[in-house]
Tab-separated table of C-alpha atoms in Angstrom:
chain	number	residue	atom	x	y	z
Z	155	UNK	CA	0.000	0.000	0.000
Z	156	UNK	CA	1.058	3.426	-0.713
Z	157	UNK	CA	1.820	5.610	2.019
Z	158	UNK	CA	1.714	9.327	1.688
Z	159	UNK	CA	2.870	12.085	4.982
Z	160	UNK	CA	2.646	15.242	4.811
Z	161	UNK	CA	4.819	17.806	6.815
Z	162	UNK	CA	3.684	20.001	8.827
Z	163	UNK	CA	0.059	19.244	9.563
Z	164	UNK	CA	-0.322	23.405	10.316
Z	165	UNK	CA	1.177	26.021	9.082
Z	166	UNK	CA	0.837	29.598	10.150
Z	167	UNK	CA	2.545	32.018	8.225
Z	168	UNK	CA	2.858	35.549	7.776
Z	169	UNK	CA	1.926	37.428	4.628
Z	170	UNK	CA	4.659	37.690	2.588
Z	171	UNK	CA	6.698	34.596	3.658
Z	172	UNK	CA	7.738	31.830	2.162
Z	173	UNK	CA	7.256	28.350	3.152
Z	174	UNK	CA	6.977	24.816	1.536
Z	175	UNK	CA	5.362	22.003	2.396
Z	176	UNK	CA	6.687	18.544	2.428
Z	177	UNK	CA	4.907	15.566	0.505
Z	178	UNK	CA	7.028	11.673	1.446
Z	179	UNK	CA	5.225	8.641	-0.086
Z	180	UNK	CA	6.735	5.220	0.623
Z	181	UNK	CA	6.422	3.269	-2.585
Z	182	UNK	CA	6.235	4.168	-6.653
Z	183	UNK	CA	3.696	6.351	-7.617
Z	184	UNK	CA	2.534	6.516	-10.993
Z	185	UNK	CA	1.816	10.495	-10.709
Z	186	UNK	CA	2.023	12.792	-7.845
Z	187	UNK	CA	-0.656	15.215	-7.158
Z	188	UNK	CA	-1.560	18.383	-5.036
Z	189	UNK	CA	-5.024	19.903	-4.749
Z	190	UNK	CA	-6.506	22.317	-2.361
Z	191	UNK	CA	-9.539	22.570	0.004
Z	192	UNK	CA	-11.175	25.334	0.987
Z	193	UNK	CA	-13.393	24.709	3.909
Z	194	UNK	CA	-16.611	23.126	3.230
Z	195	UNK	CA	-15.734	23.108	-0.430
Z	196	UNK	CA	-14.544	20.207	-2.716
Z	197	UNK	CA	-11.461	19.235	-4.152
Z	198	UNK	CA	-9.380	21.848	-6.818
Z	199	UNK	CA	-6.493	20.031	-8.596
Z	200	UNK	CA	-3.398	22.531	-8.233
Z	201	UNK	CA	-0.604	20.489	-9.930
Z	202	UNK	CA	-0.046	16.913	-11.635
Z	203	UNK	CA	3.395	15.785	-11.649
Z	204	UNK	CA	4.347	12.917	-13.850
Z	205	UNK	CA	7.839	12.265	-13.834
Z	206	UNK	CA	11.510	12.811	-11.867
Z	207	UNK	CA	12.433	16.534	-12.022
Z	208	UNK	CA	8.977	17.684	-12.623
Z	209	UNK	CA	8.306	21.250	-11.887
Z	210	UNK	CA	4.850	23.757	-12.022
Z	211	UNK	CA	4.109	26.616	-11.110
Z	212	UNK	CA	0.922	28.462	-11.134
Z	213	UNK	CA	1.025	32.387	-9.144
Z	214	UNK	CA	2.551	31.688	-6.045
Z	215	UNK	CA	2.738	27.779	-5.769
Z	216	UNK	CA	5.623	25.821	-7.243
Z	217	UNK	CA	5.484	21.947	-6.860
Z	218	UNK	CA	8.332	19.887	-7.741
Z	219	UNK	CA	9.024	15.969	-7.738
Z	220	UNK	CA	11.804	13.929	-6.355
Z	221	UNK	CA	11.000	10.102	-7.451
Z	222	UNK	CA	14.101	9.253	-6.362
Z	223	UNK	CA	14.062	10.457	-2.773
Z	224	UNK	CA	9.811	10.018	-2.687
Z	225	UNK	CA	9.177	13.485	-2.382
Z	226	UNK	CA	7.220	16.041	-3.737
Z	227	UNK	CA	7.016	19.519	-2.414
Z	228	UNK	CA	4.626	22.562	-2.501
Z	229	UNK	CA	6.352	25.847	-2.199
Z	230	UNK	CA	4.866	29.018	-1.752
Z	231	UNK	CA	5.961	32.250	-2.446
Z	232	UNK	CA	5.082	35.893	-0.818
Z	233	UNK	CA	2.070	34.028	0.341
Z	234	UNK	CA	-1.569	35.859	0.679
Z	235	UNK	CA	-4.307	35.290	2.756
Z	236	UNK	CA	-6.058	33.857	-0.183
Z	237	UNK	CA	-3.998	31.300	-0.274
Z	238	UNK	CA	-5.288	29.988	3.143
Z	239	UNK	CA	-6.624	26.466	2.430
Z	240	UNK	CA	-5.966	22.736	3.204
Z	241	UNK	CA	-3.739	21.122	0.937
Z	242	UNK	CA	-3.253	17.916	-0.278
Z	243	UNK	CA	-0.878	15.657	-2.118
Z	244	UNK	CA	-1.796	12.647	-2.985
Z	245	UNK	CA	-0.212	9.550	-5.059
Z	246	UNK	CA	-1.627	7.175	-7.149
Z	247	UNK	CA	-1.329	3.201	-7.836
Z	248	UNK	CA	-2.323	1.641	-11.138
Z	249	UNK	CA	-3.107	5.463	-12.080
Z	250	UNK	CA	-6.755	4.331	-10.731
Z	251	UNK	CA	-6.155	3.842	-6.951
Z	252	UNK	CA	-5.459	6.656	-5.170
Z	253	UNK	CA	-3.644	7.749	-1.601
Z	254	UNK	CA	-4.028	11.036	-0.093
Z	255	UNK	CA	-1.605	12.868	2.455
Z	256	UNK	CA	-3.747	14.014	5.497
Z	257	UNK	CA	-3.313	17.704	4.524
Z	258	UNK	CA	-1.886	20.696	5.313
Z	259	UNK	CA	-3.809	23.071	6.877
Z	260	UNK	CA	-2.554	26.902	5.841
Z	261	UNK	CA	-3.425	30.130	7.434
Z	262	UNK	CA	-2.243	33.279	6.500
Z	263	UNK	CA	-2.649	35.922	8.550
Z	264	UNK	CA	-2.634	39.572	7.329
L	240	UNK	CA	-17.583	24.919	-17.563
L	241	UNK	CA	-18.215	21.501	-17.248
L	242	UNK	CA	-18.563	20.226	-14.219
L	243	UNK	CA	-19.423	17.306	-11.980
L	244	UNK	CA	-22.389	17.534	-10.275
L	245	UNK	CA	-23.912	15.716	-7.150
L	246	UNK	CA	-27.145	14.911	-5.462
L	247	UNK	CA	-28.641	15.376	-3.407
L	248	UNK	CA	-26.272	17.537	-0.809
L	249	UNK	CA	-27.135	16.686	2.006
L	250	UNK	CA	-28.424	13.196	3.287
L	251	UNK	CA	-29.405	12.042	6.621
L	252	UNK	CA	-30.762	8.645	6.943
L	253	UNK	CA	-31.013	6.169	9.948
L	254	UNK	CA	-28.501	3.413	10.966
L	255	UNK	CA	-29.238	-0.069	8.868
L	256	UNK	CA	-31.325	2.211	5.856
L	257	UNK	CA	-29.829	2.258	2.036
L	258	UNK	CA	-28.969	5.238	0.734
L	259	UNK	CA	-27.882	6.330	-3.087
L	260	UNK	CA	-25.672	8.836	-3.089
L	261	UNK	CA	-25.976	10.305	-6.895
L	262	UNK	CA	-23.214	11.759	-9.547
L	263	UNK	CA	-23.072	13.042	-13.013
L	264	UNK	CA	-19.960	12.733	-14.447
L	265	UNK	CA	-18.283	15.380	-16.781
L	266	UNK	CA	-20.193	14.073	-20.017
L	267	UNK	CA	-16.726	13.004	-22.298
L	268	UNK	CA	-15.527	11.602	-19.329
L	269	UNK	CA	-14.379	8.331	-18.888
L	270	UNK	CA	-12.847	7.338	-15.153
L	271	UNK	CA	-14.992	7.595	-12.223
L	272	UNK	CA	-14.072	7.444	-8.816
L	273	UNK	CA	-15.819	8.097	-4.984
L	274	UNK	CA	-14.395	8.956	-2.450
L	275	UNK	CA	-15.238	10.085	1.185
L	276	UNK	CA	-14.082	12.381	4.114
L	277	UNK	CA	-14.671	12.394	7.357
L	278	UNK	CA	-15.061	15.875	9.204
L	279	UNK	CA	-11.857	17.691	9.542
L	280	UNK	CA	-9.943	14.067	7.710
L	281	UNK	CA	-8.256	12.949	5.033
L	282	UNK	CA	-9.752	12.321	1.645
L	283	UNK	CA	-10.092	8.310	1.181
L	284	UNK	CA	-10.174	6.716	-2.090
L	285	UNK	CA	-13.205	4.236	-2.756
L	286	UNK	CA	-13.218	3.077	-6.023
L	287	UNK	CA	-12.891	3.790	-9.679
L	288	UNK	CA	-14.711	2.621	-12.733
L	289	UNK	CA	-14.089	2.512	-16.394
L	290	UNK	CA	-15.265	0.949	-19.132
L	291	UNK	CA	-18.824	-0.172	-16.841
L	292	UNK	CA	-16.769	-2.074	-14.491
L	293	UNK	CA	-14.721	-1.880	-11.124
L	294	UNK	CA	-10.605	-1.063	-11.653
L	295	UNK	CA	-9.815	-0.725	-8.093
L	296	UNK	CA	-11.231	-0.788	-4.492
L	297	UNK	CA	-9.933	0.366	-1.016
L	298	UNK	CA	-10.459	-1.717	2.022
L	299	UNK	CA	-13.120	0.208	2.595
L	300	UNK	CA	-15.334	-0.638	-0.323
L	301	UNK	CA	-16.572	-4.162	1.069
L	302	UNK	CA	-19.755	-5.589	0.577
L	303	UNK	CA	-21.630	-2.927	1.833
L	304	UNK	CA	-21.147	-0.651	-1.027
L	305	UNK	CA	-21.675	-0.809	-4.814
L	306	UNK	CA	-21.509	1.207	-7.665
L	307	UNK	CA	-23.223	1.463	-11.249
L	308	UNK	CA	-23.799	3.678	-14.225
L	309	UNK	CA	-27.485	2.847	-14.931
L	310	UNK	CA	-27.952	4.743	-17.847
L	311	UNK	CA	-24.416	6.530	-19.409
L	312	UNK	CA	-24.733	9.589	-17.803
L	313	UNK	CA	-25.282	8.810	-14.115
L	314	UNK	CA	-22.724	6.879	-11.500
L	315	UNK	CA	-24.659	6.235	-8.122
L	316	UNK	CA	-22.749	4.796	-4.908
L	317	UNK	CA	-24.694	2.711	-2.674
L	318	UNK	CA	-24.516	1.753	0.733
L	319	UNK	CA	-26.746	-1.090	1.716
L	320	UNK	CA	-27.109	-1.388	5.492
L	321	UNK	CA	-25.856	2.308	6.849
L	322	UNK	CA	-23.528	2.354	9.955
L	323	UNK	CA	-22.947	5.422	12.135
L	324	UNK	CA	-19.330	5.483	10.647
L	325	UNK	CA	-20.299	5.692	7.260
L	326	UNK	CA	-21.374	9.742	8.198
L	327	UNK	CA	-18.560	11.854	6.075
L	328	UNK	CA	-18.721	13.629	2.650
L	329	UNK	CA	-18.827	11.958	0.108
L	330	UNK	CA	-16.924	13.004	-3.147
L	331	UNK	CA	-17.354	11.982	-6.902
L	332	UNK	CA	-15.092	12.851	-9.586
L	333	UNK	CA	-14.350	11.791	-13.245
L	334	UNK	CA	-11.887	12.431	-15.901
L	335	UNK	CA	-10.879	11.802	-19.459
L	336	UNK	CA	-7.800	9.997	-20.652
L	337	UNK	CA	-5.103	12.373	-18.870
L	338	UNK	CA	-4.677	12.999	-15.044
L	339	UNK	CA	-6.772	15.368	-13.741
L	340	UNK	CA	-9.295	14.629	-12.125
L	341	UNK	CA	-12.456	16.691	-11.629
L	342	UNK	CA	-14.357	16.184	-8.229
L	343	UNK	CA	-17.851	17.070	-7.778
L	344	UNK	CA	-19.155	19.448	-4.626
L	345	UNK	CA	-20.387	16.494	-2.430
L	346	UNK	CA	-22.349	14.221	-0.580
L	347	UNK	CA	-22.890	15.028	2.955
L	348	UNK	CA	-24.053	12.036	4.668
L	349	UNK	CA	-25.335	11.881	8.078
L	350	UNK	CA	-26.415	8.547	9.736
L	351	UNK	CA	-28.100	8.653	12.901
């Protein structure tokens, strides 16, 4: 079974900092992916990240992919309060069977 | 913008009823998954389906569940005897050949 840990579980950050969250998943993973969760709200795919050395960036979020180490990361930049959210990564087996971190909940306080 | 849709969005039902949680899938869409969530929890993977039959389960999916596309545009999840611990949301999401998926807004389901 695929195993997927996030790092940290909270995050409180300033706005205008940078941080990055850490995504270690114990076996191969066909794709890696990240997606944020506003609260109440459903699931928003941020990134997919298919292979070693992968890299995206959309505004303020960069994700990259280590295959080799098991470890994706979410890094944001100058952050916003907007940006406040759970986020997940999650990996995927088969490319049909799916295993989710257990999130990273950001707030970013004015 | 297509999008996945769900009904209805909230459900409450007693312990030991059936319940149908119902999705539409994004119409050119091919995979189909559920998932669930319990409050303030990680997102758990249920199942997917493709081509009208099962490609994976979770532990979780065990006899008590079942899925189906009835008619080519819906994809209903149902529980057959409800337990207290089956109260989370309940997420359905589809996507073409590619890797995005697209979830849908959710199932709430309460069991009392």
């Amino acid at each position: 079974e695929l195993k997927v840990e996030q790092n940290p579980l909270f995050l409180s950050m300033q706005e205008g900092k940078n941080y990055t969250i850490y995504c270690n998943y114990s076996t191969t993973s066909d794709r890696l992916y990240w997606y944020r969760q506003d609260p109440g709200k459903s699931l928003e795919s941020l990134f997919v990240l298919l292979s070693n050395g992968a890299v995206k960036q959309e505004g303020r979020l960069m994700a990259s992919l280590d295959t080799k180490a098991r470890l994706s990361t979410l890094h944001i930049t100058a952050a916003v309060h907007d940006l406040s959210a759970t986020y997940f990564c999650a990996g995927a087996y088969n490319f049909n069977k799916f295993y989710f971190g257990s999130g990273t909940k950001l707030n970013v306080k004015p | 913008e297509p999008e996945v849709t769900q009904t209805p969005s909230h459900q409450v039902t007693q312990m030991g009823q059936e319940v149908i949680l119902r999705c539409v899938p994004i119409s050119n869409h091919l995979y189909f998954y559920w998932y669930r969530q319990i409050l303030g929890q990680k997102v758990e993977f249920l199942v997917s389906f493709y081509n009208n039959e099962i490609s994976e389960k979770s532990e979780i999916f065990d006899d008590q569940f079942s899925v189906e596309r009835p008619d080519g545009s819906n994809f209903t999840l149902k529980i057959r005897s409800t337990k207290l611990e089956d109260s989370a949301m309940y997420f359905c999401a589809s996507r073409v050949e590619g890797y995005e998926q697209y979830f849908g807004p959710g199932t709430r389901l309460t069991v009392t």
